[in-house]
Amino acid sequence: MSHIFRALTAEPWAIEPSWLPFLAALAQRDAGHPEVQARAAEWQQRDYRLMAGSAAQPLAGTQRAFIQDGVAILPLTGPIFPRANMMTQMSGATSVATFQSDYRAALASADVGAIMLLVDSPGGQVPGVANLAAVIAAGAKKKLTVAQVTGSGASAAYWLLSAASEVYLDRTALVGSIGVVAAVPKQVAPDSEGFIDIEIVSSNAPNKRVDPESEDGQAQIRATLDAMEGEFIADVAKYRNTTATRVKSEFMQGGVAVGAAAVNAGMADKVQSQDATQAYLARHAANQAKLNALRK
């Protein structure tokens, strides 16, 4: 496929595989193309407040967080990227940097007594995810932080939501897809413009460009992915209060589990609607407000 597709897939991803071709197709468009501008405008006009609830209002000091009845609501939607970019504008994606800033603002806000991560994401790029998960885990010790999965909480998104105080799922929501993938390209024929890429690596850095078709090359690439996966599994085990062995054997081995099956496996805590979770967190926030008033 294109150079853009090869560049995208060569990066380590923790995402449902079906999303990579879509993202590559999106990236091939020129930013000034009318169709791209129209798609960007569509996502910019998307009302995340309706996802949070019709009564939710923007939370001061954040870019994409809302508040209702003392509950901060942070949408974690679409593919996950380290920073805001053209892709986050056109695919309903989440920027790790933006989400982390919004989460910290919710923690710092005196108006917020509890936090809901509203999740519908296939996962995304690995960079920044482990750090954000650690920020969520630390923040959850200060303010009750519940992940509510309304659609998909897969791969990198599951890495993040596993760090919440509790994980709730809609009946048909799915979670899992624990693992890391990279598609390493090797050009064997000229491209559509008649060019072929030839790379020459310096003498003392042969592992910069391993042969993905050789057993040794695949082993080196897999070793890197396994190391990333090891961090992923270790974090999930820590955040879900279980062992890495159990995560490997019972958390679907790269597959996904739906609703009650995910709860039975220990991947989530309860099947519950967004409205029920909102009501639970609102009660918690009200109780926190009363306690804070007594302390003054």
Coordinates of C-alpha atoms in Angstrom, one line a residue:
M1 CA 0.0 0.0 0.0
S2 CA 1.2 3.6 0.4
H3 CA 4.2 5.0 2.3
I4 CA 1.7 6.4 4.8
F5 CA 0.2 3.0 5.4
R6 CA 3.6 1.4 5.8
A7 CA 4.7 4.1 8.3
L8 CA 1.5 3.7 10.3
T9 CA 1.6 0.0 10.6
A10 CA 5.3 -0.2 11.4
E11 CA 4.7 1.6 14.7
P12 CA 3.7 -0.5 17.7
W13 CA -0.1 -0.4 18.2
A14 CA -2.4 -1.6 20.9
I15 CA -5.6 -1.4 18.8
E16 CA -8.2 -3.6 17.2
P17 CA -6.6 -4.6 13.8
S18 CA -9.5 -3.5 11.6
W19 CA -8.8 0.2 12.5
L20 CA -5.3 0.4 10.9
P21 CA -6.4 0.3 7.2
F22 CA -9.1 3.0 8.0
L23 CA -6.5 5.2 9.7
A24 CA -4.1 4.8 6.8
A25 CA -6.8 5.6 4.3
L26 CA -7.6 8.7 6.3
A27 CA -4.0 9.8 6.5
Q28 CA -3.5 9.5 2.7
R29 CA -5.9 12.5 2.2
D30 CA -4.4 15.9 1.8
A31 CA -5.4 18.2 4.7
G32 CA -6.7 20.7 2.2
H33 CA -8.9 18.2 0.4
P34 CA -12.6 19.2 0.6
E35 CA -13.6 15.7 1.8
V36 CA -11.0 15.8 4.6
Q37 CA -12.1 19.3 5.6
A38 CA -15.8 18.2 5.7
R39 CA -14.9 15.2 7.8
A40 CA -12.9 17.4 10.2
A41 CA -15.8 19.8 10.5
E42 CA -18.2 17.0 11.2
W43 CA -16.0 15.7 14.1
Q44 CA -15.4 19.2 15.4
Q45 CA -19.2 19.8 15.6
R46 CA -19.8 16.4 17.3
D47 CA -21.6 17.1 20.6
Y48 CA -19.7 15.2 23.2
R49 CA -22.0 16.8 25.8
L50 CA -24.8 14.6 24.5
M51 CA -22.6 11.6 25.1
A52 CA -22.1 12.8 28.7
G53 CA -25.8 13.7 29.1
S54 CA -28.1 16.5 28.1
A55 CA -27.7 18.2 31.4
A56 CA -23.9 18.1 31.4
Q57 CA -22.0 21.3 31.1
P58 CA -18.4 21.9 30.1
L59 CA -15.9 21.6 32.9
A60 CA -13.9 24.7 33.4
G61 CA -10.2 24.4 32.5
T62 CA -10.7 21.4 30.2
Q63 CA -10.9 20.9 26.5
R64 CA -13.3 17.9 26.3
A65 CA -14.7 17.2 29.8
F66 CA -18.1 17.9 31.3
I67 CA -19.7 18.1 34.7
Q68 CA -23.1 17.1 36.0
D69 CA -24.2 16.8 39.6
G70 CA -20.6 17.0 40.8
V71 CA -19.5 14.2 38.4
A72 CA -16.8 15.0 35.8
I73 CA -17.3 13.1 32.6
L74 CA -14.4 12.5 30.3
P75 CA -15.1 10.9 26.9
L76 CA -12.4 8.4 25.8
T77 CA -13.4 7.8 22.2
G78 CA -12.0 6.6 18.9
P79 CA -8.4 5.7 18.3
I80 CA -5.8 6.9 20.8
F81 CA -2.8 9.0 19.8
P82 CA -0.1 10.5 21.9
R83 CA -0.9 14.1 20.9
A84 CA -3.7 16.0 19.1
N85 CA -3.3 15.9 15.3
M86 CA -5.2 15.8 12.1
M87 CA -6.2 12.2 12.9
T88 CA -7.8 13.2 16.2
Q89 CA -9.9 15.8 14.4
M90 CA -11.1 13.5 11.6
S91 CA -11.6 10.1 13.4
G92 CA -13.2 11.1 16.7
A93 CA -9.9 10.2 18.3
T94 CA -8.5 10.8 21.8
S95 CA -5.2 12.6 22.5
V96 CA -3.3 11.2 25.5
A97 CA -1.9 14.6 26.3
T98 CA -5.4 16.3 26.1
F99 CA -7.1 13.5 28.1
Q100 CA -4.4 13.6 30.8
S101 CA -4.7 17.4 31.1
D102 CA -8.5 17.1 31.4
Y103 CA -8.2 14.3 34.0
R104 CA -5.8 16.3 36.2
A105 CA -8.1 19.4 35.9
A106 CA -11.0 17.2 37.1
L107 CA -8.9 16.0 40.1
A108 CA -8.1 19.6 41.0
S109 CA -11.6 21.0 40.7
A110 CA -13.4 21.6 44.0
D111 CA -16.7 21.2 42.1
V112 CA -15.9 17.6 41.2
G113 CA -16.6 14.8 43.7
A114 CA -16.2 11.8 41.3
I115 CA -15.1 11.1 37.8
M116 CA -16.5 9.0 35.0
L117 CA -14.3 7.9 32.1
L118 CA -16.9 7.4 29.3
V119 CA -15.2 4.8 27.0
D120 CA -15.8 3.7 23.4
S121 CA -12.4 3.2 21.8
P122 CA -10.6 0.4 19.8
G123 CA -7.2 1.4 21.4
G124 CA -4.4 3.1 19.6
Q125 CA -0.7 3.9 19.6
V126 CA 1.4 2.7 22.6
P127 CA 3.5 5.8 23.4
G128 CA 2.1 7.7 26.5
V129 CA -0.5 5.1 27.4
A130 CA 1.4 3.5 30.3
N131 CA 2.1 6.9 31.8
L132 CA -1.5 8.0 31.5
A133 CA -2.7 4.7 33.1
A134 CA -0.4 5.4 36.0
V135 CA -1.8 9.0 36.3
I136 CA -5.4 7.5 36.4
A137 CA -4.4 4.9 39.0
A138 CA -2.9 7.6 41.2
G139 CA -5.8 9.9 40.7
A140 CA -8.4 7.2 41.5
K141 CA -6.9 7.1 45.0
K142 CA -7.8 10.7 45.4
K143 CA -11.2 10.8 43.7
L144 CA -13.4 7.9 42.8
T145 CA -12.8 7.2 39.1
V146 CA -15.1 4.8 37.3
A147 CA -14.8 3.6 33.7
Q148 CA -18.1 3.2 32.0
V149 CA -17.7 1.3 28.7
T150 CA -20.6 2.0 26.3
G151 CA -19.2 0.3 23.2
S152 CA -15.6 -0.9 23.0
G153 CA -12.8 -0.7 25.6
A154 CA -10.1 -2.5 23.6
S155 CA -6.4 -2.8 23.7
A156 CA -4.8 0.6 24.7
A157 CA -8.2 1.7 25.9
Y158 CA -8.4 -1.3 28.2
W159 CA -4.9 -0.6 29.4
L160 CA -6.2 2.9 30.5
L161 CA -9.6 1.9 31.9
S162 CA -8.2 -1.0 33.9
A163 CA -6.5 1.7 36.1
A164 CA -9.9 3.1 37.2
S165 CA -11.3 2.4 40.7
E166 CA -14.1 0.3 39.1
V167 CA -15.0 -0.8 35.6
Y168 CA -18.6 -1.0 34.5
L169 CA -20.0 -2.2 31.1
D170 CA -23.1 -1.8 29.1
R171 CA -24.7 -5.2 28.5
T172 CA -23.2 -5.4 25.0
A173 CA -20.0 -3.5 25.6
L174 CA -16.7 -5.4 25.0
V175 CA -13.3 -5.2 26.6
G176 CA -9.9 -6.9 26.1
S177 CA -7.7 -7.2 23.1
I178 CA -4.6 -7.2 25.3
G179 CA -1.5 -7.3 23.1
V180 CA 0.7 -5.3 20.8
V181 CA 1.0 -5.5 17.0
A182 CA 3.3 -4.0 14.3
A183 CA 3.2 -4.7 10.6
V184 CA 6.8 -4.4 9.3
P185 CA 6.9 -3.7 5.6
K186 CA 9.4 -4.9 3.1
Q187 CA 9.2 -3.5 -0.4
V188 CA 9.9 -6.1 -3.1
A189 CA 8.8 -4.2 -6.2
P190 CA 8.6 -0.6 -7.4
D191 CA 5.7 1.5 -6.2
S192 CA 3.0 3.0 -8.5
E193 CA 5.4 5.8 -9.5
G194 CA 8.2 3.4 -10.5
F195 CA 10.4 3.9 -7.4
I196 CA 11.8 1.3 -5.0
D197 CA 13.2 2.1 -1.5
I198 CA 16.7 0.9 -0.8
E199 CA 18.0 1.4 2.7
I200 CA 21.7 1.0 3.7
V201 CA 22.3 0.7 7.4
S202 CA 25.6 1.7 9.1
S203 CA 28.0 -1.1 9.9
N204 CA 27.4 -1.2 13.7
A205 CA 23.6 -1.0 13.6
P206 CA 22.4 -4.1 11.7
N207 CA 19.3 -4.4 14.0
K208 CA 18.0 -1.0 12.8
R209 CA 16.5 -2.7 9.8
V210 CA 15.9 -6.4 10.4
D211 CA 14.5 -8.7 7.7
P212 CA 10.9 -9.3 8.7
E213 CA 10.8 -12.4 6.4
S214 CA 13.7 -14.1 8.2
E215 CA 13.3 -16.1 11.4
D216 CA 15.9 -14.0 13.2
G217 CA 14.2 -10.8 12.0
Q218 CA 10.8 -11.9 13.2
A219 CA 12.3 -13.0 16.5
Q220 CA 13.8 -9.6 17.1
I221 CA 10.6 -7.8 16.2
R222 CA 8.5 -10.1 18.4
A223 CA 10.9 -9.6 21.3
T224 CA 10.3 -5.9 21.2
L225 CA 6.5 -6.4 21.0
D226 CA 6.6 -9.0 23.8
A227 CA 8.5 -6.5 26.0
M228 CA 5.7 -3.9 25.4
E229 CA 3.0 -6.6 26.0
G230 CA 4.7 -7.5 29.2
E231 CA 4.3 -4.0 30.5
F232 CA 0.7 -4.0 29.4
I233 CA -0.1 -7.3 31.1
A234 CA 1.8 -6.3 34.3
D235 CA -0.2 -3.0 34.5
V236 CA -3.5 -4.7 34.0
A237 CA -2.6 -7.3 36.6
K238 CA -1.7 -4.6 39.1
Y239 CA -4.7 -2.4 38.4
R240 CA -7.2 -5.3 38.4
N241 CA -5.6 -6.8 41.6
T242 CA -4.7 -10.1 40.0
T243 CA -1.6 -11.9 38.6
A244 CA 0.1 -11.6 35.2
T245 CA -0.4 -15.4 34.9
R246 CA -4.2 -15.0 35.2
V247 CA -4.3 -12.1 32.8
K248 CA -2.5 -14.2 30.2
S249 CA -4.7 -17.3 30.7
E250 CA -8.1 -15.8 31.5
F251 CA -8.3 -12.3 30.0
M252 CA -9.1 -13.7 26.5
Q253 CA -5.5 -14.0 25.2
G254 CA -5.8 -11.1 22.8
G255 CA -9.5 -11.6 22.2
V256 CA -12.4 -9.6 23.7
A257 CA -15.2 -10.5 26.1
V258 CA -18.7 -9.0 26.2
G259 CA -20.7 -7.7 29.1
A260 CA -21.3 -10.4 31.8
A261 CA -18.6 -12.7 30.3
A262 CA -16.0 -9.9 31.0
V263 CA -17.2 -9.5 34.5
N264 CA -17.0 -13.3 35.1
A265 CA -13.4 -13.3 33.8
G266 CA -12.5 -10.5 36.2
M267 CA -11.9 -8.0 33.4
A268 CA -14.6 -5.7 34.7
D269 CA -16.7 -5.2 37.9
K270 CA -20.3 -4.9 36.9
V271 CA -22.8 -4.7 34.0
Q272 CA -24.5 -1.4 34.5
S273 CA -25.9 1.3 32.3
Q274 CA -24.4 4.8 32.0
D275 CA -27.4 6.3 33.7
A276 CA -27.1 4.0 36.7
T277 CA -23.4 4.8 36.9
Q278 CA -24.1 8.5 36.7
A279 CA -26.6 8.3 39.6
Y280 CA -24.1 6.2 41.7
L281 CA -21.4 8.8 41.2
A282 CA -23.7 11.7 41.8
R283 CA -24.6 10.2 45.2
H284 CA -20.9 9.7 46.0
A285 CA -20.1 13.3 44.9
A286 CA -23.0 14.7 47.1
N287 CA -21.6 12.7 50.1
Q288 CA -18.1 14.0 49.5
A289 CA -19.5 17.6 49.3
K290 CA -21.1 17.1 52.7
L291 CA -17.9 15.7 54.2
N292 CA -15.9 18.6 52.8
A293 CA -18.4 21.1 54.3
L294 CA -18.1 19.5 57.7
R295 CA -14.3 19.8 57.6
K296 CA -14.4 23.5 57.0

